mmCIF file of C-alpha atoms and ligand atoms in Angstrom:
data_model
loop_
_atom_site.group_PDB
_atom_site.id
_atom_site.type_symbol
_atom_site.label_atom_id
_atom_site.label_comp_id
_atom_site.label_asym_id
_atom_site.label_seq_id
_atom_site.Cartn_x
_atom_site.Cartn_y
_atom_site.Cartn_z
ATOM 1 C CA UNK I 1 50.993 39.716 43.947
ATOM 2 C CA UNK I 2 51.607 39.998 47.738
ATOM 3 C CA UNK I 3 53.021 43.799 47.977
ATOM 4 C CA UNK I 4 54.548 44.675 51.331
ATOM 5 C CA UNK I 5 56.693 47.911 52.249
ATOM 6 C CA UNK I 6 59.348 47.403 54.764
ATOM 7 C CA UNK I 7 57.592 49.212 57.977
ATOM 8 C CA UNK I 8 61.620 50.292 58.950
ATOM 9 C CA UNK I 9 62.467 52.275 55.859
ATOM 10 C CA UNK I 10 61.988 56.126 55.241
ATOM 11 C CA UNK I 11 62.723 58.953 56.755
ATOM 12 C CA UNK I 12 64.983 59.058 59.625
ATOM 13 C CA UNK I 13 64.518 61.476 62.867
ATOM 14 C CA UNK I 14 66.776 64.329 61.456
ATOM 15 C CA UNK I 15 64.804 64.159 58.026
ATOM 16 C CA UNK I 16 61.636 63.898 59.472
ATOM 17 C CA UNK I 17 62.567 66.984 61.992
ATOM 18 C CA UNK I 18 63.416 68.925 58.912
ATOM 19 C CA UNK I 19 60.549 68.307 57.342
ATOM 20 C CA UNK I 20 57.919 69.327 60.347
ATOM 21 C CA UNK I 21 59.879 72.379 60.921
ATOM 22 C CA UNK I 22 59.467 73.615 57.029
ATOM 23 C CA UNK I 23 55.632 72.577 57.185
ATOM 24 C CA UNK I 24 55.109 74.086 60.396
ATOM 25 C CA UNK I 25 56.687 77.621 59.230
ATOM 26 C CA UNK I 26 54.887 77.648 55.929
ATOM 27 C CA UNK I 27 52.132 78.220 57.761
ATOM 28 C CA UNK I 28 53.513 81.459 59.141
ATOM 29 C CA UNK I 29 54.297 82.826 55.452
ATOM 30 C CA UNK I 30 57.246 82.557 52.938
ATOM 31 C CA UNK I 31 59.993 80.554 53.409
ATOM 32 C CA UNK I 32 63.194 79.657 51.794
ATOM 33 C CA UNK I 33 65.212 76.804 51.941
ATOM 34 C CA UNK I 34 69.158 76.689 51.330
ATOM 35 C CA UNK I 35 69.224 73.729 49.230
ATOM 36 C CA UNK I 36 67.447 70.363 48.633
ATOM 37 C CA UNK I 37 65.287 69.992 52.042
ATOM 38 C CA UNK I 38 65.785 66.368 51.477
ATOM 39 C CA UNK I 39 67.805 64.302 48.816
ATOM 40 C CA UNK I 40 64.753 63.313 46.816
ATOM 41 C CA UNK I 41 63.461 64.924 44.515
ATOM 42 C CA UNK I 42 59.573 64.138 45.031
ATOM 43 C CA UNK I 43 59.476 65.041 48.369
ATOM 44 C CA UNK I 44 60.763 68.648 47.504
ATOM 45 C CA UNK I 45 58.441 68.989 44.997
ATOM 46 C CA UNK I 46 55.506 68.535 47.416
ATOM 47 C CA UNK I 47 57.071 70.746 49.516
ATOM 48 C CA UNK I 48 57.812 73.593 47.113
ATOM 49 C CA UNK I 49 54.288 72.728 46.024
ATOM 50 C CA UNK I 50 53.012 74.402 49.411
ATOM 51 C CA UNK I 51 55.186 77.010 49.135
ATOM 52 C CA UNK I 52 58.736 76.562 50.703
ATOM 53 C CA UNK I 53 61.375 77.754 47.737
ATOM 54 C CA UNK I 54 64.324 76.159 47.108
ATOM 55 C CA UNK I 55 67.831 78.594 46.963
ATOM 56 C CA UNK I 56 70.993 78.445 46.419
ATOM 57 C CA UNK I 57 74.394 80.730 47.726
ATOM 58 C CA UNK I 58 74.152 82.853 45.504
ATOM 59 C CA UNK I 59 70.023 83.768 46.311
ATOM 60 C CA UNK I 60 71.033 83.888 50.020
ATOM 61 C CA UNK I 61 73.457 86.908 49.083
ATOM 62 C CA UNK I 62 70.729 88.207 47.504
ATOM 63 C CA UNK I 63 67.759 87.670 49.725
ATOM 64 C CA UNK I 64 66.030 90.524 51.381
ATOM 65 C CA UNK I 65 65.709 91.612 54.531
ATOM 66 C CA UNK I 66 63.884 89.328 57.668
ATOM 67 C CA UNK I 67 63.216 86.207 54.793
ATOM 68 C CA UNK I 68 62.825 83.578 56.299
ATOM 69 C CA UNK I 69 65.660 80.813 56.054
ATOM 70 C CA UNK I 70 65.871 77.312 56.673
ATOM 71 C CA UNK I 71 68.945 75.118 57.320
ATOM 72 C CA UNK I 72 68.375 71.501 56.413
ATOM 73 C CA UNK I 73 68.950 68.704 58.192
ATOM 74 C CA UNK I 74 72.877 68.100 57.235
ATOM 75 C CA UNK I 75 74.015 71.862 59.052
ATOM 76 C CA UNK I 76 75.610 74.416 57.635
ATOM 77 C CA UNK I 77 79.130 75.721 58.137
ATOM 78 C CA UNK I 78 79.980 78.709 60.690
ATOM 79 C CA UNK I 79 80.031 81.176 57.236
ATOM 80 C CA UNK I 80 75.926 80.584 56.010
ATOM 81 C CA UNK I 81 75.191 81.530 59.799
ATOM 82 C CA UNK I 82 77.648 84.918 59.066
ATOM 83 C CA UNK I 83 75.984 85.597 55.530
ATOM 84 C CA UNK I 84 72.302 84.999 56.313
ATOM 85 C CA UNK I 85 73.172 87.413 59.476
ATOM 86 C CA UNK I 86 74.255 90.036 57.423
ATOM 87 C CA UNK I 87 71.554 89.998 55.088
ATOM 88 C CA UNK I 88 69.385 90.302 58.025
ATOM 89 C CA UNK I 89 67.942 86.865 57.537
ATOM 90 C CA UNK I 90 65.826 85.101 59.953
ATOM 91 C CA UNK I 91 67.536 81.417 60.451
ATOM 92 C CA UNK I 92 65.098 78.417 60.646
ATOM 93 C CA UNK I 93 67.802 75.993 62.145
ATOM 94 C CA UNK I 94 66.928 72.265 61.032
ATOM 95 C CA UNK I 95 70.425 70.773 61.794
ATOM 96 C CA UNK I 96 69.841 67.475 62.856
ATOM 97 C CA UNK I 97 70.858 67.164 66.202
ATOM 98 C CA UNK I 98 73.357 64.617 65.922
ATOM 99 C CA UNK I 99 74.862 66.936 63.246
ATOM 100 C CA UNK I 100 75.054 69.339 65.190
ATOM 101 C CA UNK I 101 76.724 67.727 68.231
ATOM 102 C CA UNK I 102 79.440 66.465 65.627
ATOM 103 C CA UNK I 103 79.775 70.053 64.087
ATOM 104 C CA UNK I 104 80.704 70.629 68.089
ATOM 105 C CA UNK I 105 82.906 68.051 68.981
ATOM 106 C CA UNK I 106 85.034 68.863 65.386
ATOM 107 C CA UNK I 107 85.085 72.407 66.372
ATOM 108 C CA UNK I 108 85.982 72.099 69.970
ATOM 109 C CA UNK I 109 89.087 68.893 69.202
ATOM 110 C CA UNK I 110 90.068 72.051 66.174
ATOM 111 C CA UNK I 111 89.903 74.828 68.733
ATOM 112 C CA UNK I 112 92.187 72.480 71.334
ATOM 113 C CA UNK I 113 94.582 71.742 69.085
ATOM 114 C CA UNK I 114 94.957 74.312 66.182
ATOM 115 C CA UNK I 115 97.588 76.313 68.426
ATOM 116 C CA UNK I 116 99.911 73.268 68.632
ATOM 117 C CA UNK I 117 102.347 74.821 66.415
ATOM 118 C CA UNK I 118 105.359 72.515 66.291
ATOM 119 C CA UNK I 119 103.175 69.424 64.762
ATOM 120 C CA UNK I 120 100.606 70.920 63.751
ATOM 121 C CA UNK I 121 97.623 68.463 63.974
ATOM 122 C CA UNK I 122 95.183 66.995 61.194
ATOM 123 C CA UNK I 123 91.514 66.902 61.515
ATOM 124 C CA UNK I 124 90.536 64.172 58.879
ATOM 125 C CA UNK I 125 86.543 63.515 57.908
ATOM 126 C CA UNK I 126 85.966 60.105 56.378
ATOM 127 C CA UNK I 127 82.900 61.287 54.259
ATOM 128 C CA UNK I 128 82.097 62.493 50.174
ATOM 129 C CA UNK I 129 84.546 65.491 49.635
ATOM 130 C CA UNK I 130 80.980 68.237 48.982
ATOM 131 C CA UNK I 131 78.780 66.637 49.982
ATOM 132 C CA UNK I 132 76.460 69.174 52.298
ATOM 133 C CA UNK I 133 77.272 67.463 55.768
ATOM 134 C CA UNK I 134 81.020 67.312 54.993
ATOM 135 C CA UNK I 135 81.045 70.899 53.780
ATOM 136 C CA UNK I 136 79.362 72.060 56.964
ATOM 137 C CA UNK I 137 81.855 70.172 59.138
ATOM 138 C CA UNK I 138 84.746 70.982 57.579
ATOM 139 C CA UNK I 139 83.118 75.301 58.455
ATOM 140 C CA UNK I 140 83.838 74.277 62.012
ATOM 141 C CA UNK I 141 88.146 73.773 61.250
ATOM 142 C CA UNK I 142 88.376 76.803 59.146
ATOM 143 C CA UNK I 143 87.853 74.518 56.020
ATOM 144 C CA UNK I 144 91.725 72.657 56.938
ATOM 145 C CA UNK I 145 90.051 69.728 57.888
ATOM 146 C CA UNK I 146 91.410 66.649 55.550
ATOM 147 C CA UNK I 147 88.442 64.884 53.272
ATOM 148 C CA UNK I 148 89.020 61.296 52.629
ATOM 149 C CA UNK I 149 86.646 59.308 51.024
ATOM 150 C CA UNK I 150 88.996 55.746 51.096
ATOM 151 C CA UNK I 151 91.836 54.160 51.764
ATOM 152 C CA UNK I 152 93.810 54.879 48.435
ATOM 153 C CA UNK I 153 93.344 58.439 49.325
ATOM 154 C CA UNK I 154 95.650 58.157 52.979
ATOM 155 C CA UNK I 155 98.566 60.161 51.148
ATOM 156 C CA UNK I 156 96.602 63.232 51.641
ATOM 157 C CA UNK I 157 97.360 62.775 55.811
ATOM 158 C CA UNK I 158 100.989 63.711 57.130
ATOM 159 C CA UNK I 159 101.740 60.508 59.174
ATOM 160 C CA UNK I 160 104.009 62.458 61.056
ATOM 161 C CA UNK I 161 101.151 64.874 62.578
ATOM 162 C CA UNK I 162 99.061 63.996 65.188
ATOM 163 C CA UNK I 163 95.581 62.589 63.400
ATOM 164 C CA UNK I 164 91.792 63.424 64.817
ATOM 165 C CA UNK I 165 89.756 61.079 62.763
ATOM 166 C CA UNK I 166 85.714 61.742 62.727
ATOM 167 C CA UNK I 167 82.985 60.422 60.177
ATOM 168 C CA UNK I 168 80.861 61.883 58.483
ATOM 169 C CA UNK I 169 77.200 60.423 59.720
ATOM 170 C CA UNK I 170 75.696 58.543 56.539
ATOM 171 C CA UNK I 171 79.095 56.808 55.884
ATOM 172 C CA UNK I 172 79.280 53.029 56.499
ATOM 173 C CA UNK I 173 80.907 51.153 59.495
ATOM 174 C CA UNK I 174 82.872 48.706 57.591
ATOM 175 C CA UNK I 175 84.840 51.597 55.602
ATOM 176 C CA UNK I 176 85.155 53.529 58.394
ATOM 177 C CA UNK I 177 87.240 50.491 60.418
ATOM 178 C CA UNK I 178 89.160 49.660 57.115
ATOM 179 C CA UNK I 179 89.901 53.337 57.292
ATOM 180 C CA UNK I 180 90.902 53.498 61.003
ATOM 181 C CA UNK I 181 93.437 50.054 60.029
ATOM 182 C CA UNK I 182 94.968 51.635 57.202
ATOM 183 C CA UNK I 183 95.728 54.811 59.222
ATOM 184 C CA UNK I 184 97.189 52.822 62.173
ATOM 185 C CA UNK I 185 99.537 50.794 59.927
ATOM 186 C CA UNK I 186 100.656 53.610 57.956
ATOM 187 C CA UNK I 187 100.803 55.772 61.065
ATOM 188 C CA UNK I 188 103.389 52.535 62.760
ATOM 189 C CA UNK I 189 105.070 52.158 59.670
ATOM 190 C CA UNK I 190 106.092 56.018 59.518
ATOM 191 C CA UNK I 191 108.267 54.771 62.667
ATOM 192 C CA UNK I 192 106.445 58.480 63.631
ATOM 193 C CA UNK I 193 105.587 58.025 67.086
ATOM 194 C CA UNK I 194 101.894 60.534 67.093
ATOM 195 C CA UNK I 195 98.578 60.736 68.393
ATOM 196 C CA UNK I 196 95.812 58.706 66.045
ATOM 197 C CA UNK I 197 92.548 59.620 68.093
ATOM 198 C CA UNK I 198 89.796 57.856 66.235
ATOM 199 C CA UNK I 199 85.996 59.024 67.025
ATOM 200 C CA UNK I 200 83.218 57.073 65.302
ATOM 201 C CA UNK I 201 80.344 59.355 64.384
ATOM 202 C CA UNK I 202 78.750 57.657 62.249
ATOM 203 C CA UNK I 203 74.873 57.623 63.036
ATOM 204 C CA UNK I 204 73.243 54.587 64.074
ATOM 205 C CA UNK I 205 69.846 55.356 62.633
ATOM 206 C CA UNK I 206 71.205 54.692 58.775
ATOM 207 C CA UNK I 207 74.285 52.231 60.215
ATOM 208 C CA UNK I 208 71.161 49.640 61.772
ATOM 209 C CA UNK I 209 69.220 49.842 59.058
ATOM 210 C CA UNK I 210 71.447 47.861 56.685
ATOM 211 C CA UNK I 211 70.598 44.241 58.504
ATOM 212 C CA UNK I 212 67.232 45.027 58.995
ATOM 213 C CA UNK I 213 67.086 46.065 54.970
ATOM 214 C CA UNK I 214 68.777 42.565 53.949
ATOM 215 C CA UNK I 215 65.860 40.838 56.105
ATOM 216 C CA UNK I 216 63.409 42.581 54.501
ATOM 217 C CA UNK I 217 64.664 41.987 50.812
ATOM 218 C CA UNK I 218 65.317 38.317 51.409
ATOM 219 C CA UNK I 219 62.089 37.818 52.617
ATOM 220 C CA UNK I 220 60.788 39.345 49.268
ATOM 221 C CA UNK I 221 61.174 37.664 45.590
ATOM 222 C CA UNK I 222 61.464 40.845 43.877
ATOM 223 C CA UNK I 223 62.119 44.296 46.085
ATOM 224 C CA UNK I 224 61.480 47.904 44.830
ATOM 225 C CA UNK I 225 63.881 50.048 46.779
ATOM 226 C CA UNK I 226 62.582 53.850 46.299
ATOM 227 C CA UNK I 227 64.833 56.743 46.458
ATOM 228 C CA UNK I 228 66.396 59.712 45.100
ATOM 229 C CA UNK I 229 69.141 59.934 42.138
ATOM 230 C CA UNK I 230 70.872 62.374 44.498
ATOM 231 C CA UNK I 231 71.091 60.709 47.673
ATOM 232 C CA UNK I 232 74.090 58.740 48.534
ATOM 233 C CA UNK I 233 72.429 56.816 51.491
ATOM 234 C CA UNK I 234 70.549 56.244 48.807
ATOM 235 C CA UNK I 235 73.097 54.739 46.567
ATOM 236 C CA UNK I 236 74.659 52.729 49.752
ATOM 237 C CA UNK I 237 71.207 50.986 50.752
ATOM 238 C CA UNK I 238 70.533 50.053 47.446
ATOM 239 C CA UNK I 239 73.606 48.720 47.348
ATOM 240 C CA UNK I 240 73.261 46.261 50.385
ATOM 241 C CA UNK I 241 69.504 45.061 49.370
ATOM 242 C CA UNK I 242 70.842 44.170 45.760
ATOM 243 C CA UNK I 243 73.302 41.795 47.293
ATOM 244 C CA UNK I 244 70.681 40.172 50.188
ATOM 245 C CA UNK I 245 68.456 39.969 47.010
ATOM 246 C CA UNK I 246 69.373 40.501 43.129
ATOM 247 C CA UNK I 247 66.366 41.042 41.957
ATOM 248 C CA UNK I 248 66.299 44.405 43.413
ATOM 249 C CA UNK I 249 65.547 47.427 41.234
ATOM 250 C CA UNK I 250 65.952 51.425 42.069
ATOM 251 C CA UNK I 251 62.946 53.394 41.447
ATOM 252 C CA UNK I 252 62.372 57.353 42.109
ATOM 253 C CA UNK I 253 58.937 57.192 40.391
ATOM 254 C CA UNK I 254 55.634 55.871 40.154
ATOM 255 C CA UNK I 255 55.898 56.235 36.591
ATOM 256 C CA UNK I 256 58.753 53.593 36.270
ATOM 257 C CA UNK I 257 56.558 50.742 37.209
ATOM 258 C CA UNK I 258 55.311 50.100 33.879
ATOM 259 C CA UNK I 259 59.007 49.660 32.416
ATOM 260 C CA UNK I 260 59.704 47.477 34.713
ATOM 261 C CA UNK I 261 56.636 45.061 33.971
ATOM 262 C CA UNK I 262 57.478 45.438 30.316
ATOM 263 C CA UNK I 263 60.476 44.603 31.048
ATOM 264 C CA UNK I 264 59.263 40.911 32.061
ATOM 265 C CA UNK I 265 61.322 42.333 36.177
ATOM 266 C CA UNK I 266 58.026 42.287 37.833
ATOM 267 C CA UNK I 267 55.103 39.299 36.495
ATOM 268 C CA UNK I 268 52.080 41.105 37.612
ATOM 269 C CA UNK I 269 49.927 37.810 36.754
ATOM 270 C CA UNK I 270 51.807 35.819 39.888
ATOM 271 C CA UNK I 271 49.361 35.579 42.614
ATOM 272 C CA UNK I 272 51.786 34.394 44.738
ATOM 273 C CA UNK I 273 54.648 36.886 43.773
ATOM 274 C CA UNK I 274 55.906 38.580 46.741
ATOM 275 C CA UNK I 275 57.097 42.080 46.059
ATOM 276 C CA UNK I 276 58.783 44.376 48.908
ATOM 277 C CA UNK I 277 58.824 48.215 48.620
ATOM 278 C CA UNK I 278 61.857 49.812 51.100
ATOM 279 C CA UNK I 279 63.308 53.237 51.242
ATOM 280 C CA UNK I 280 66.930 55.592 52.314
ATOM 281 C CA UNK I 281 66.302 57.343 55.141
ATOM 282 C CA UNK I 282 65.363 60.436 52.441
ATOM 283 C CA UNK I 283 62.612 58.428 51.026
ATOM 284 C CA UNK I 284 59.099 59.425 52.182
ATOM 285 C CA UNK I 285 56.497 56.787 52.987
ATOM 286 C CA UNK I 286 53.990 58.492 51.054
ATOM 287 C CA UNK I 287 55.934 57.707 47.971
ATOM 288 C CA UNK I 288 56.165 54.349 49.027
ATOM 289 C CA UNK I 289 52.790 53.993 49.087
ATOM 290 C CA UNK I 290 52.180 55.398 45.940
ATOM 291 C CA UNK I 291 54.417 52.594 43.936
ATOM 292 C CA UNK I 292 52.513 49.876 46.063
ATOM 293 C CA UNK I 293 49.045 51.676 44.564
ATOM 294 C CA UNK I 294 50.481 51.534 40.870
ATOM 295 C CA UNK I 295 51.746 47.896 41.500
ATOM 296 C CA UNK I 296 48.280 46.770 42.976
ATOM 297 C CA UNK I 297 46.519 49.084 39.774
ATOM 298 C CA UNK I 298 48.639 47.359 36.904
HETATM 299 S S1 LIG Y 1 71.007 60.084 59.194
HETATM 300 FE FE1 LIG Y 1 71.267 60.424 61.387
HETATM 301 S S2 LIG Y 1 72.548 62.250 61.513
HETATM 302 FE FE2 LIG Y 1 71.754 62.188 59.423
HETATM 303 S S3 LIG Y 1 69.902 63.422 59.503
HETATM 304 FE FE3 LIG Y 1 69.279 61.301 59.873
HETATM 305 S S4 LIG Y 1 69.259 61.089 62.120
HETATM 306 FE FE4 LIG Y 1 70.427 62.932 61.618
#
């Protein structure tokens, strides 16, 4: 077998930020994190291995004075800063960067407008109604922001309000302009005459990687994409290197190799077989690496 991993996949910059700034502050004593660092569930493992601990809501109400907190890399709405305050936290802030400039542009278009009280306008996020990111962006409107996750969902907007439209960053571009269509007919057909301002934020460091993905996999006869059962960029990546190649198969684990030979998916007794290992932007490389070593071992 010829095993390769795809040199563009794994973490992305806000991940991999996230990440240095937990194994930096381990080394400075305990340190909690307010949930999953990362969507997989290997990587947090390894992590909680050296010490960071995982918590919930609830444990932050709890915590005691000057813990340590981190924020992970989606951000946080305006009411964790409030609560880990009060508690007397100290706040670790991982929020990606780009997250965090889209937290600010949401709160600043909410702060602009919120007093417009004859039409009252609509902040809508294209994004997974609780998912982390969406939960911390929708902090910055006072939780009124509208969550829609597709176009059969557009009866949720008021067509006769003005519209802000934003993304959330993981989603993909070609929902997010079937999104911005549907919204512009519906908003024409109201015979409404209103403001549909449409700002794509979705982040280009998961939007690129889909082509570069589909080279990869159809340069590959079989492909081993690696990733978490919780992450939906996840989910979406897989999605695209199953249809550039269909003989593409999710795997979180070293230990699911073996099925998968059993299985007849993978002929380890091919010298020529070319097998590709790729990765969400949540996947680490070291995990990567460890599939290729059980590949080469079986
Ligand atoms: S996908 Fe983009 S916005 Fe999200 S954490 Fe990574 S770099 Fe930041």
């Amino acid at each position: 077998m010829v095993i390769s991993i795809d040199s563009n996949s794994g973490f992305c910059f806000g991940v991999t930020r996230a990440i240095q700034a937990a194994e930096g502050e381990l080394a400075n004593g305990p340190l909690y994190c307010l949930g999953d660092i990362v969507h997989n569930g290997q990587e947090v493992a390894r992590l909680e291995e050296k010490g960071l601990q995982t918590i919930d809501y609830d444990d932050l109400r709890t915590l005691p004075a000057h813990s340590r907190v981190l924020l992970r890399a989606h951000g946080e709405p305006p009411s964790t800063y409030w609560i880990a305050r009060q508690r007397g936290c100290e706040i670790i802030d991982a929020t990606c960067p780009v997250v965090k400039k889209l937290q600010d542009r949401i709160r600043a278009c909410y702060e602009a407008h919120k007093h417009d009280e004859n039409r009252p306008p609509q902040i809508v996020i294209y994004g997974k109604a609780g998912h982390a990111e969406v939960i911390g962006l929708q902090g910055q409107t006072n939780n009124t922001a509208i969550v829609i996750e597709s176009t059969d969902q557009l009866d949720k907007i008021d067509f006769t309000r003005p519209i802000y439209l934003f993304s959330q960053t993981t989603k993909e571009v070609e929902g997010f302009n079937a999104l911005v269509e549907a919204i512009r007919a519906r908003s024409q057909e109201s015979g409404v005459r209103t403001t549909v301002e449409v700002h794509d934020t979705i982040c280009r460091n998961v939007a690129n990687r889909v082509a570069e993905l589909q080279a990869f996999a159809k340069a590959n006869d079989t492909v081993l994409f690696v990733g978490g059962t919780k992450s939906s960029n996840a989910k979406v990546l897989f999605r695209h290197c199953a249809e550039a190649n269909p003989k593409t198969f999710f795997v979180s684990s070293p230990d699911e190799i073996e099925q998968l030979i059993t299985d007849g998916h993978i002929d380890t007794t091919n010298p020529d077989l070319k097998i590709g290992i790729c990765g969400a932007t949540s996947t680490p490389l070291w995990l990567m690496e460890k599939i290729s070593e059980r590949l080469s071992a079986s």
